[in-house]
């Protein structure tokens, strides 16, 4: 597959509170992904990168008789998930090395694999671990060329923070053809598609809040409080120019996402 040109290094822990400020919008892609999972009554289901449990809750609703397990590397996200779903099992692990137990029927990864280094290889390994008929279902933001993301890089390149955040950019995703060529030989059926959401956000500050819960994290984590404030102020100015307010004063945030459903 084409080698991604940029690098990302994860640093600080995630914040469940910040992430959940846009819970409705963030839970729509996993609903759309789950709608395409061709399973009736799986026995064992794993929510990969379960975060605060919003995607896990969807899995429990759809498969009430399944053993549903959440896996995440963030203690803060897991704390929130355990609070939300006390009867569910949550495991702290890094997906780079994690392997499912035998007879797992569904591996569901919403908005996580773009954070996992060399994720195509990890997807191939996980798909191969499934029994025949098992499903790997994945959604990732494909938005590195959207202004909201390129402007993070612009601000990173122009401020006093210099090398501290030089490695913060997220890699571009491979093209759908790359995933197809990699995963098709490992499965009996594969469906790959894009959906472009147009989220309506109250204000420019709201757009910045959205990304503080995800894409801005690696840029802000290495900075001290004063630098963070300057970075956010500069980024907000850029967002204001790139996303003009609509007729009602709100902002339309275009958000392309890539979906993959592979049946072993
Ligand atoms: C954007 S949130 C997605 C949460 C949830 N799945 C959803 O649908 O909203 C991404 C989650 O992936 C987790 N994550 C990132 N890298 C990871 C890794 N290498 N291994 C396990 N979890 C990881 C983060 O801790 C975070 O909770």
PDB file of C-alpha atoms and ligand atoms in Angstrom:
ATOM      1  CA  UNK A   1       0.000   0.000   0.000  1.00  0.00           C
ATOM      2  CA  UNK A   2       1.175   3.591  -0.540  1.00  0.00           C
ATOM      3  CA  UNK A   3       3.393   4.666   2.344  1.00  0.00           C
ATOM      4  CA  UNK A   4       1.813   7.480   4.361  1.00  0.00           C
ATOM      5  CA  UNK A   5       3.941  10.616   4.178  1.00  0.00           C
ATOM      6  CA  UNK A   6       3.279  12.097   7.575  1.00  0.00           C
ATOM      7  CA  UNK A   7       3.786  10.844  11.054  1.00  0.00           C
ATOM      8  CA  UNK A   8       1.758  10.975  14.214  1.00  0.00           C
ATOM      9  CA  UNK A   9       2.928  10.282  17.725  1.00  0.00           C
ATOM     10  CA  UNK A  10       0.258   9.790  20.389  1.00  0.00           C
ATOM     11  CA  UNK A  11       1.100  11.541  23.635  1.00  0.00           C
ATOM     12  CA  UNK A  12      -1.391  12.530  26.344  1.00  0.00           C
ATOM     13  CA  UNK A  13      -4.384  10.470  27.404  1.00  0.00           C
ATOM     14  CA  UNK A  14      -7.760  11.068  25.797  1.00  0.00           C
ATOM     15  CA  UNK A  15     -10.476  12.993  27.628  1.00  0.00           C
ATOM     16  CA  UNK A  16     -13.872  11.288  27.695  1.00  0.00           C
ATOM     17  CA  UNK A  17     -15.571  14.562  28.749  1.00  0.00           C
ATOM     18  CA  UNK A  18     -14.151  16.522  25.805  1.00  0.00           C
ATOM     19  CA  UNK A  19     -14.939  13.709  23.353  1.00  0.00           C
ATOM     20  CA  UNK A  20     -18.561  13.421  24.497  1.00  0.00           C
ATOM     21  CA  UNK A  21     -19.338  17.116  23.910  1.00  0.00           C
ATOM     22  CA  UNK A  22     -20.442  16.016  20.425  1.00  0.00           C
ATOM     23  CA  UNK A  23     -21.833  12.602  21.345  1.00  0.00           C
ATOM     24  CA  UNK A  24     -24.766  12.667  18.884  1.00  0.00           C
ATOM     25  CA  UNK A  25     -22.586  13.548  15.895  1.00  0.00           C
ATOM     26  CA  UNK A  26     -19.819  11.151  16.906  1.00  0.00           C
ATOM     27  CA  UNK A  27     -22.249   8.256  17.383  1.00  0.00           C
ATOM     28  CA  UNK A  28     -23.805   8.544  13.920  1.00  0.00           C
ATOM     29  CA  UNK A  29     -20.918   6.888  11.997  1.00  0.00           C
ATOM     30  CA  UNK A  30     -20.889   3.790  14.260  1.00  0.00           C
ATOM     31  CA  UNK A  31     -24.664   3.495  13.746  1.00  0.00           C
ATOM     32  CA  UNK A  32     -24.136   3.637   9.972  1.00  0.00           C
ATOM     33  CA  UNK A  33     -21.301   1.103  10.203  1.00  0.00           C
ATOM     34  CA  UNK A  34     -23.279  -1.288  12.393  1.00  0.00           C
ATOM     35  CA  UNK A  35     -26.240  -1.143   9.981  1.00  0.00           C
ATOM     36  CA  UNK A  36     -24.033  -2.900   7.398  1.00  0.00           C
ATOM     37  CA  UNK A  37     -22.772  -5.696   9.663  1.00  0.00           C
ATOM     38  CA  UNK A  38     -24.303  -8.924   8.268  1.00  0.00           C
ATOM     39  CA  UNK A  39     -24.649 -10.856  11.547  1.00  0.00           C
ATOM     40  CA  UNK A  40     -27.842 -11.971  13.319  1.00  0.00           C
ATOM     41  CA  UNK A  41     -26.731 -13.448  16.606  1.00  0.00           C
ATOM     42  CA  UNK A  42     -22.989 -13.317  17.201  1.00  0.00           C
ATOM     43  CA  UNK A  43     -21.754 -14.950  20.418  1.00  0.00           C
ATOM     44  CA  UNK A  44     -18.774 -12.719  21.054  1.00  0.00           C
ATOM     45  CA  UNK A  45     -18.382  -9.112  19.940  1.00  0.00           C
ATOM     46  CA  UNK A  46     -15.461  -6.752  20.617  1.00  0.00           C
ATOM     47  CA  UNK A  47     -15.590  -2.956  20.414  1.00  0.00           C
ATOM     48  CA  UNK A  48     -12.053  -1.944  19.460  1.00  0.00           C
ATOM     49  CA  UNK A  49     -11.090   1.523  20.708  1.00  0.00           C
ATOM     50  CA  UNK A  50     -14.379   1.599  22.592  1.00  0.00           C
ATOM     51  CA  UNK A  51     -13.742   5.090  24.012  1.00  0.00           C
ATOM     52  CA  UNK A  52     -16.349   6.179  26.577  1.00  0.00           C
ATOM     53  CA  UNK A  53     -18.689   3.332  25.586  1.00  0.00           C
ATOM     54  CA  UNK A  54     -20.963   5.075  23.078  1.00  0.00           C
ATOM     55  CA  UNK A  55     -20.175   2.587  20.313  1.00  0.00           C
ATOM     56  CA  UNK A  56     -20.247  -0.312  22.834  1.00  0.00           C
ATOM     57  CA  UNK A  57     -23.784   0.670  23.809  1.00  0.00           C
ATOM     58  CA  UNK A  58     -24.894   0.380  20.176  1.00  0.00           C
ATOM     59  CA  UNK A  59     -23.427  -3.130  19.999  1.00  0.00           C
ATOM     60  CA  UNK A  60     -25.261  -4.175  23.174  1.00  0.00           C
ATOM     61  CA  UNK A  61     -28.550  -2.786  21.802  1.00  0.00           C
ATOM     62  CA  UNK A  62     -28.155  -4.602  18.473  1.00  0.00           C
ATOM     63  CA  UNK A  63     -26.870  -7.894  19.958  1.00  0.00           C
ATOM     64  CA  UNK A  64     -28.466  -8.210  23.428  1.00  0.00           C
ATOM     65  CA  UNK A  65     -27.493 -11.881  23.750  1.00  0.00           C
ATOM     66  CA  UNK A  66     -23.847 -11.465  22.788  1.00  0.00           C
ATOM     67  CA  UNK A  67     -20.855 -11.283  25.062  1.00  0.00           C
ATOM     68  CA  UNK A  68     -19.757  -7.676  24.341  1.00  0.00           C
ATOM     69  CA  UNK A  69     -16.255  -6.580  25.330  1.00  0.00           C
ATOM     70  CA  UNK A  70     -14.675  -3.135  25.002  1.00  0.00           C
ATOM     71  CA  UNK A  71     -10.939  -2.644  24.411  1.00  0.00           C
ATOM     72  CA  UNK A  72      -9.147   0.704  24.677  1.00  0.00           C
ATOM     73  CA  UNK A  73      -5.717   2.026  25.626  1.00  0.00           C
ATOM     74  CA  UNK A  74      -6.984   5.113  27.504  1.00  0.00           C
ATOM     75  CA  UNK A  75      -7.614   4.846  31.266  1.00  0.00           C
ATOM     76  CA  UNK A  76      -9.876   7.927  31.195  1.00  0.00           C
ATOM     77  CA  UNK A  77     -12.011   6.534  28.371  1.00  0.00           C
ATOM     78  CA  UNK A  78     -12.251   3.138  30.109  1.00  0.00           C
ATOM     79  CA  UNK A  79     -13.230   4.747  33.423  1.00  0.00           C
ATOM     80  CA  UNK A  80     -16.136   6.510  31.673  1.00  0.00           C
ATOM     81  CA  UNK A  81     -17.117   3.368  29.737  1.00  0.00           C
ATOM     82  CA  UNK A  82     -17.230   1.254  32.936  1.00  0.00           C
ATOM     83  CA  UNK A  83     -19.363   3.927  34.609  1.00  0.00           C
ATOM     84  CA  UNK A  84     -21.788   3.958  31.650  1.00  0.00           C
ATOM     85  CA  UNK A  85     -22.002   0.193  31.163  1.00  0.00           C
ATOM     86  CA  UNK A  86     -21.186  -1.466  34.506  1.00  0.00           C
ATOM     87  CA  UNK A  87     -22.221  -4.938  33.330  1.00  0.00           C
ATOM     88  CA  UNK A  88     -19.892  -4.929  30.346  1.00  0.00           C
ATOM     89  CA  UNK A  89     -16.264  -6.109  30.361  1.00  0.00           C
ATOM     90  CA  UNK A  90     -13.650  -3.494  29.439  1.00  0.00           C
ATOM     91  CA  UNK A  91      -9.998  -4.300  28.849  1.00  0.00           C
ATOM     92  CA  UNK A  92      -7.044  -1.909  28.709  1.00  0.00           C
ATOM     93  CA  UNK A  93      -4.835  -2.843  25.752  1.00  0.00           C
ATOM     94  CA  UNK A  94      -3.021  -1.397  22.744  1.00  0.00           C
ATOM     95  CA  UNK A  95      -4.496  -2.620  19.470  1.00  0.00           C
ATOM     96  CA  UNK A  96      -1.048  -2.691  17.877  1.00  0.00           C
ATOM     97  CA  UNK A  97      -0.438  -5.979  19.677  1.00  0.00           C
ATOM     98  CA  UNK A  98      -3.866  -7.097  20.963  1.00  0.00           C
ATOM     99  CA  UNK A  99      -5.390 -10.352  19.667  1.00  0.00           C
ATOM    100  CA  UNK A 100      -9.010 -11.487  20.056  1.00  0.00           C
ATOM    101  CA  UNK A 101      -9.964 -14.685  21.843  1.00  0.00           C
ATOM    102  CA  UNK A 102     -10.886 -17.622  19.630  1.00  0.00           C
ATOM    103  CA  UNK A 103     -14.461 -17.672  18.309  1.00  0.00           C
ATOM    104  CA  UNK A 104     -14.893 -13.925  18.259  1.00  0.00           C
ATOM    105  CA  UNK A 105     -17.602 -13.172  15.692  1.00  0.00           C
ATOM    106  CA  UNK A 106     -17.368  -9.407  15.321  1.00  0.00           C
ATOM    107  CA  UNK A 107     -14.474  -6.960  15.614  1.00  0.00           C
ATOM    108  CA  UNK A 108     -15.954  -3.462  15.482  1.00  0.00           C
ATOM    109  CA  UNK A 109     -13.577  -0.489  15.337  1.00  0.00           C
ATOM    110  CA  UNK A 110     -15.163   2.936  15.049  1.00  0.00           C
ATOM    111  CA  UNK A 111     -12.847   5.956  14.771  1.00  0.00           C
ATOM    112  CA  UNK A 112      -9.804   4.205  16.191  1.00  0.00           C
ATOM    113  CA  UNK A 113      -7.551   2.654  13.557  1.00  0.00           C
ATOM    114  CA  UNK A 114      -6.332   5.972  12.129  1.00  0.00           C
ATOM    115  CA  UNK A 115      -4.583   6.385  15.525  1.00  0.00           C
ATOM    116  CA  UNK A 116      -2.893   2.963  15.373  1.00  0.00           C
ATOM    117  CA  UNK A 117       0.571   2.947  13.739  1.00  0.00           C
ATOM    118  CA  UNK A 118       0.743   0.852  10.572  1.00  0.00           C
ATOM    119  CA  UNK A 119      -2.977   0.121  10.904  1.00  0.00           C
ATOM    120  CA  UNK A 120      -3.439  -1.695   7.553  1.00  0.00           C
ATOM    121  CA  UNK A 121      -1.165  -4.488   8.827  1.00  0.00           C
ATOM    122  CA  UNK A 122      -3.093  -4.586  12.100  1.00  0.00           C
ATOM    123  CA  UNK A 123      -6.403  -4.848  10.207  1.00  0.00           C
ATOM    124  CA  UNK A 124      -5.058  -7.736   8.126  1.00  0.00           C
ATOM    125  CA  UNK A 125      -3.864  -9.550  11.263  1.00  0.00           C
ATOM    126  CA  UNK A 126      -7.202  -9.082  13.021  1.00  0.00           C
ATOM    127  CA  UNK A 127      -9.221 -10.186   9.982  1.00  0.00           C
ATOM    128  CA  UNK A 128      -7.112 -13.358   9.765  1.00  0.00           C
ATOM    129  CA  UNK A 129      -7.832 -14.113  13.413  1.00  0.00           C
ATOM    130  CA  UNK A 130     -11.597 -14.403  12.785  1.00  0.00           C
ATOM    131  CA  UNK A 131     -13.441 -17.687  12.198  1.00  0.00           C
ATOM    132  CA  UNK A 132     -15.187 -18.177   8.807  1.00  0.00           C
ATOM    133  CA  UNK A 133     -18.168 -15.814   8.660  1.00  0.00           C
ATOM    134  CA  UNK A 134     -16.668 -13.519  11.313  1.00  0.00           C
ATOM    135  CA  UNK A 135     -16.815  -9.805  10.546  1.00  0.00           C
ATOM    136  CA  UNK A 136     -14.300  -6.963  10.787  1.00  0.00           C
ATOM    137  CA  UNK A 137     -16.116  -3.613  10.630  1.00  0.00           C
ATOM    138  CA  UNK A 138     -14.123  -0.398  10.672  1.00  0.00           C
ATOM    139  CA  UNK A 139     -14.719   3.330  10.233  1.00  0.00           C
ATOM    140  CA  UNK A 140     -11.978   5.979  10.064  1.00  0.00           C
ATOM    141  CA  UNK A 141     -12.096   9.724   9.405  1.00  0.00           C
ATOM    142  CA  UNK A 142     -10.677  10.416   5.932  1.00  0.00           C
ATOM    143  CA  UNK A 143     -10.344  14.134   6.510  1.00  0.00           C
ATOM    144  CA  UNK A 144      -6.622  14.937   6.477  1.00  0.00           C
ATOM    145  CA  UNK A 145      -7.156  17.184   3.444  1.00  0.00           C
ATOM    146  CA  UNK A 146     -10.075  19.088   4.982  1.00  0.00           C
ATOM    147  CA  UNK A 147      -9.303  22.660   6.142  1.00  0.00           C
ATOM    148  CA  UNK A 148      -9.920  21.737   9.782  1.00  0.00           C
ATOM    149  CA  UNK A 149      -6.928  19.373   9.614  1.00  0.00           C
ATOM    150  CA  UNK A 150      -4.603  21.204   7.210  1.00  0.00           C
ATOM    151  CA  UNK A 151      -5.009  24.360   9.323  1.00  0.00           C
ATOM    152  CA  UNK A 152      -3.649  22.530  12.375  1.00  0.00           C
ATOM    153  CA  UNK A 153      -0.490  21.934  10.355  1.00  0.00           C
ATOM    154  CA  UNK A 154      -0.403  25.540   9.160  1.00  0.00           C
ATOM    155  CA  UNK A 155      -0.640  26.860  12.716  1.00  0.00           C
ATOM    156  CA  UNK A 156       1.919  24.277  13.861  1.00  0.00           C
ATOM    157  CA  UNK A 157       4.366  25.474  11.200  1.00  0.00           C
ATOM    158  CA  UNK A 158       4.092  29.170  12.037  1.00  0.00           C
ATOM    159  CA  UNK A 159       4.194  29.560  15.823  1.00  0.00           C
ATOM    160  CA  UNK A 160       6.831  29.633  18.580  1.00  0.00           C
ATOM    161  CA  UNK A 161       6.317  25.911  19.399  1.00  0.00           C
ATOM    162  CA  UNK A 162       8.647  24.721  16.604  1.00  0.00           C
ATOM    163  CA  UNK A 163       9.941  21.193  16.959  1.00  0.00           C
ATOM    164  CA  UNK A 164       7.725  20.427  19.983  1.00  0.00           C
ATOM    165  CA  UNK A 165       4.845  19.551  17.647  1.00  0.00           C
ATOM    166  CA  UNK A 166       6.633  18.822  14.389  1.00  0.00           C
ATOM    167  CA  UNK A 167       5.492  15.187  14.478  1.00  0.00           C
ATOM    168  CA  UNK A 168       1.872  15.799  15.393  1.00  0.00           C
ATOM    169  CA  UNK A 169       0.231  15.491  11.954  1.00  0.00           C
ATOM    170  CA  UNK A 170      -1.925  12.473  11.259  1.00  0.00           C
ATOM    171  CA  UNK A 171      -1.105  10.216   8.307  1.00  0.00           C
ATOM    172  CA  UNK A 172      -3.330  10.282   5.224  1.00  0.00           C
ATOM    173  CA  UNK A 173      -5.377   7.089   4.914  1.00  0.00           C
ATOM    174  CA  UNK A 174      -4.493   4.758   2.038  1.00  0.00           C
ATOM    175  CA  UNK A 175      -6.960   4.818  -0.881  1.00  0.00           C
ATOM    176  CA  UNK A 176      -9.883   2.347  -0.826  1.00  0.00           C
ATOM    177  CA  UNK A 177      -8.099   0.322  -3.543  1.00  0.00           C
ATOM    178  CA  UNK A 178      -5.176  -0.192  -1.148  1.00  0.00           C
ATOM    179  CA  UNK A 179      -7.416  -1.649   1.550  1.00  0.00           C
ATOM    180  CA  UNK A 180      -9.187  -3.777  -1.066  1.00  0.00           C
ATOM    181  CA  UNK A 181      -5.958  -5.294  -2.413  1.00  0.00           C
ATOM    182  CA  UNK A 182      -4.708  -5.995   1.108  1.00  0.00           C
ATOM    183  CA  UNK A 183      -7.872  -7.416   2.671  1.00  0.00           C
ATOM    184  CA  UNK A 184      -9.711  -9.048  -0.265  1.00  0.00           C
ATOM    185  CA  UNK A 185      -7.459 -12.158  -0.316  1.00  0.00           C
ATOM    186  CA  UNK A 186      -8.210 -12.672   3.395  1.00  0.00           C
ATOM    187  CA  UNK A 187     -12.013 -12.603   3.267  1.00  0.00           C
ATOM    188  CA  UNK A 188     -15.046 -13.942   1.416  1.00  0.00           C
ATOM    189  CA  UNK A 189     -16.726 -10.550   1.011  1.00  0.00           C
ATOM    190  CA  UNK A 190     -15.733  -6.928   1.418  1.00  0.00           C
ATOM    191  CA  UNK A 191     -17.603  -3.631   1.214  1.00  0.00           C
ATOM    192  CA  UNK A 192     -15.719  -0.304   1.263  1.00  0.00           C
ATOM    193  CA  UNK A 193     -17.444   3.070   1.048  1.00  0.00           C
ATOM    194  CA  UNK A 194     -17.169   6.735   1.971  1.00  0.00           C
ATOM    195  CA  UNK A 195     -19.783   8.933   3.593  1.00  0.00           C
ATOM    196  CA  UNK A 196     -19.333  12.712   3.762  1.00  0.00           C
ATOM    197  CA  UNK A 197     -21.185  14.057   6.789  1.00  0.00           C
ATOM    198  CA  UNK A 198     -22.016  17.762   6.998  1.00  0.00           C
ATOM    199  CA  UNK A 199     -22.216  18.385  10.732  1.00  0.00           C
ATOM    200  CA  UNK A 200     -23.960  21.572  11.823  1.00  0.00           C
ATOM    201  CA  UNK A 201     -21.930  23.191  14.614  1.00  0.00           C
ATOM    202  CA  UNK A 202     -23.151  26.178  16.616  1.00  0.00           C
ATOM    203  CA  UNK A 203     -20.051  28.369  16.215  1.00  0.00           C
ATOM    204  CA  UNK A 204     -16.403  28.510  15.173  1.00  0.00           C
ATOM    205  CA  UNK A 205     -15.454  27.952  18.806  1.00  0.00           C
ATOM    206  CA  UNK A 206     -17.599  24.803  18.628  1.00  0.00           C
ATOM    207  CA  UNK A 207     -15.550  23.492  15.691  1.00  0.00           C
ATOM    208  CA  UNK A 208     -12.405  24.024  17.756  1.00  0.00           C
ATOM    209  CA  UNK A 209     -14.010  22.230  20.728  1.00  0.00           C
ATOM    210  CA  UNK A 210     -14.810  19.276  18.431  1.00  0.00           C
ATOM    211  CA  UNK A 211     -11.178  18.877  17.420  1.00  0.00           C
ATOM    212  CA  UNK A 212      -9.858  19.425  20.953  1.00  0.00           C
ATOM    213  CA  UNK A 213     -11.516  16.050  21.614  1.00  0.00           C
ATOM    214  CA  UNK A 214      -9.682  14.341  18.717  1.00  0.00           C
ATOM    215  CA  UNK A 215      -7.357  15.757  16.019  1.00  0.00           C
ATOM    216  CA  UNK A 216      -5.893  18.648  18.049  1.00  0.00           C
ATOM    217  CA  UNK A 217      -4.762  16.392  20.909  1.00  0.00           C
ATOM    218  CA  UNK A 218      -1.290  15.562  19.540  1.00  0.00           C
ATOM    219  CA  UNK A 219      -0.683  19.248  18.742  1.00  0.00           C
ATOM    220  CA  UNK A 220      -1.738  20.543  22.149  1.00  0.00           C
ATOM    221  CA  UNK A 221      -0.381  17.790  24.390  1.00  0.00           C
ATOM    222  CA  UNK A 222       3.322  18.804  24.196  1.00  0.00           C
ATOM    223  CA  UNK A 223       2.596  22.532  24.829  1.00  0.00           C
ATOM    224  CA  UNK A 224       2.438  24.394  28.147  1.00  0.00           C
ATOM    225  CA  UNK A 225      -0.805  26.189  29.106  1.00  0.00           C
ATOM    226  CA  UNK A 226       0.177  29.576  27.640  1.00  0.00           C
ATOM    227  CA  UNK A 227       1.317  28.113  24.327  1.00  0.00           C
ATOM    228  CA  UNK A 228      -1.824  26.004  24.134  1.00  0.00           C
ATOM    229  CA  UNK A 229      -3.935  29.117  24.498  1.00  0.00           C
ATOM    230  CA  UNK A 230      -2.005  30.865  21.693  1.00  0.00           C
ATOM    231  CA  UNK A 231      -2.229  27.811  19.454  1.00  0.00           C
ATOM    232  CA  UNK A 232      -6.001  27.589  19.976  1.00  0.00           C
ATOM    233  CA  UNK A 233      -6.467  31.327  19.366  1.00  0.00           C
ATOM    234  CA  UNK A 234      -4.479  31.158  16.089  1.00  0.00           C
ATOM    235  CA  UNK A 235      -6.328  28.014  15.005  1.00  0.00           C
ATOM    236  CA  UNK A 236      -9.716  29.583  15.797  1.00  0.00           C
ATOM    237  CA  UNK A 237      -8.838  32.590  13.598  1.00  0.00           C
ATOM    238  CA  UNK A 238      -7.989  30.251  10.725  1.00  0.00           C
ATOM    239  CA  UNK A 239     -11.181  28.222  11.208  1.00  0.00           C
ATOM    240  CA  UNK A 240     -13.210  31.440  11.107  1.00  0.00           C
ATOM    241  CA  UNK A 241     -11.781  32.262   7.661  1.00  0.00           C
ATOM    242  CA  UNK A 242     -12.071  28.729   6.248  1.00  0.00           C
ATOM    243  CA  UNK A 243     -15.648  28.006   7.409  1.00  0.00           C
ATOM    244  CA  UNK A 244     -17.892  31.026   6.778  1.00  0.00           C
ATOM    245  CA  UNK A 245     -21.037  31.088   8.931  1.00  0.00           C
ATOM    246  CA  UNK A 246     -24.174  29.890   7.116  1.00  0.00           C
ATOM    247  CA  UNK A 247     -27.433  31.844   6.787  1.00  0.00           C
ATOM    248  CA  UNK A 248     -28.422  31.040  10.393  1.00  0.00           C
ATOM    249  CA  UNK A 249     -24.978  31.851  11.803  1.00  0.00           C
ATOM    250  CA  UNK A 250     -24.029  28.172  12.237  1.00  0.00           C
ATOM    251  CA  UNK A 251     -21.062  26.347  10.747  1.00  0.00           C
ATOM    252  CA  UNK A 252     -21.222  23.426   8.339  1.00  0.00           C
ATOM    253  CA  UNK A 253     -18.335  21.037   9.039  1.00  0.00           C
ATOM    254  CA  UNK A 254     -17.746  18.660   6.133  1.00  0.00           C
ATOM    255  CA  UNK A 255     -16.426  15.360   7.482  1.00  0.00           C
ATOM    256  CA  UNK A 256     -15.508  12.525   5.066  1.00  0.00           C
ATOM    257  CA  UNK A 257     -15.245   9.067   6.608  1.00  0.00           C
ATOM    258  CA  UNK A 258     -14.139   5.705   5.215  1.00  0.00           C
ATOM    259  CA  UNK A 259     -16.016   2.495   6.082  1.00  0.00           C
ATOM    260  CA  UNK A 260     -14.888  -1.115   5.639  1.00  0.00           C
ATOM    261  CA  UNK A 261     -16.917  -4.266   6.348  1.00  0.00           C
ATOM    262  CA  UNK A 262     -15.042  -7.512   5.647  1.00  0.00           C
ATOM    263  CA  UNK A 263     -16.507 -10.989   6.154  1.00  0.00           C
ATOM    264  CA  UNK A 264     -13.886 -13.686   6.794  1.00  0.00           C
TER     265      UNK A 264
HETATM  266  C1  LIG B   1     -12.203   8.747  18.617  1.00  0.00           C
HETATM  267  S1  LIG B   1     -12.307   7.631  19.954  1.00  0.00           S
HETATM  268  C2  LIG B   1     -13.565   6.481  19.397  1.00  0.00           C
HETATM  269  C3  LIG B   1     -14.467   6.039  20.497  1.00  0.00           C
HETATM  270  C4  LIG B   1     -15.655   5.177  20.091  1.00  0.00           C
HETATM  271  N1  LIG B   1     -15.243   3.959  19.415  1.00  0.00           N
HETATM  272  C5  LIG B   1     -16.663   5.904  19.221  1.00  0.00           C
HETATM  273  O1  LIG B   1     -17.201   5.273  18.315  1.00  0.00           O
HETATM  274  O2  LIG B   1     -16.962   7.072  19.444  1.00  0.00           O
HETATM  275  C6  LIG B   1     -10.827   6.736  19.698  1.00  0.00           C
HETATM  276  C7  LIG B   1     -10.484   5.797  20.825  1.00  0.00           C
HETATM  277  O3  LIG B   1      -9.413   4.960  20.384  1.00  0.00           O
HETATM  278  C8  LIG B   1      -8.550   4.740  21.468  1.00  0.00           C
HETATM  279  N2  LIG B   1      -7.242   4.353  20.932  1.00  0.00           N
HETATM  280  C9  LIG B   1      -6.385   5.113  20.206  1.00  0.00           C
HETATM  281  N3  LIG B   1      -5.297   4.404  19.885  1.00  0.00           N
HETATM  282  C10 LIG B   1      -5.460   3.167  20.416  1.00  0.00           C
HETATM  283  C11 LIG B   1      -4.675   1.972  20.434  1.00  0.00           C
HETATM  284  N4  LIG B   1      -3.493   1.908  19.831  1.00  0.00           N
HETATM  285  N5  LIG B   1      -5.152   0.892  21.086  1.00  0.00           N
HETATM  286  C12 LIG B   1      -6.358   0.928  21.714  1.00  0.00           C
HETATM  287  N6  LIG B   1      -7.153   2.037  21.722  1.00  0.00           N
HETATM  288  C13 LIG B   1      -6.708   3.131  21.092  1.00  0.00           C
HETATM  289  C14 LIG B   1      -8.544   6.058  22.219  1.00  0.00           C
HETATM  290  O4  LIG B   1      -8.131   5.876  23.540  1.00  0.00           O
HETATM  291  C15 LIG B   1      -9.993   6.492  22.084  1.00  0.00           C
HETATM  292  O5  LIG B   1     -10.772   6.074  23.158  1.00  0.00           O
END
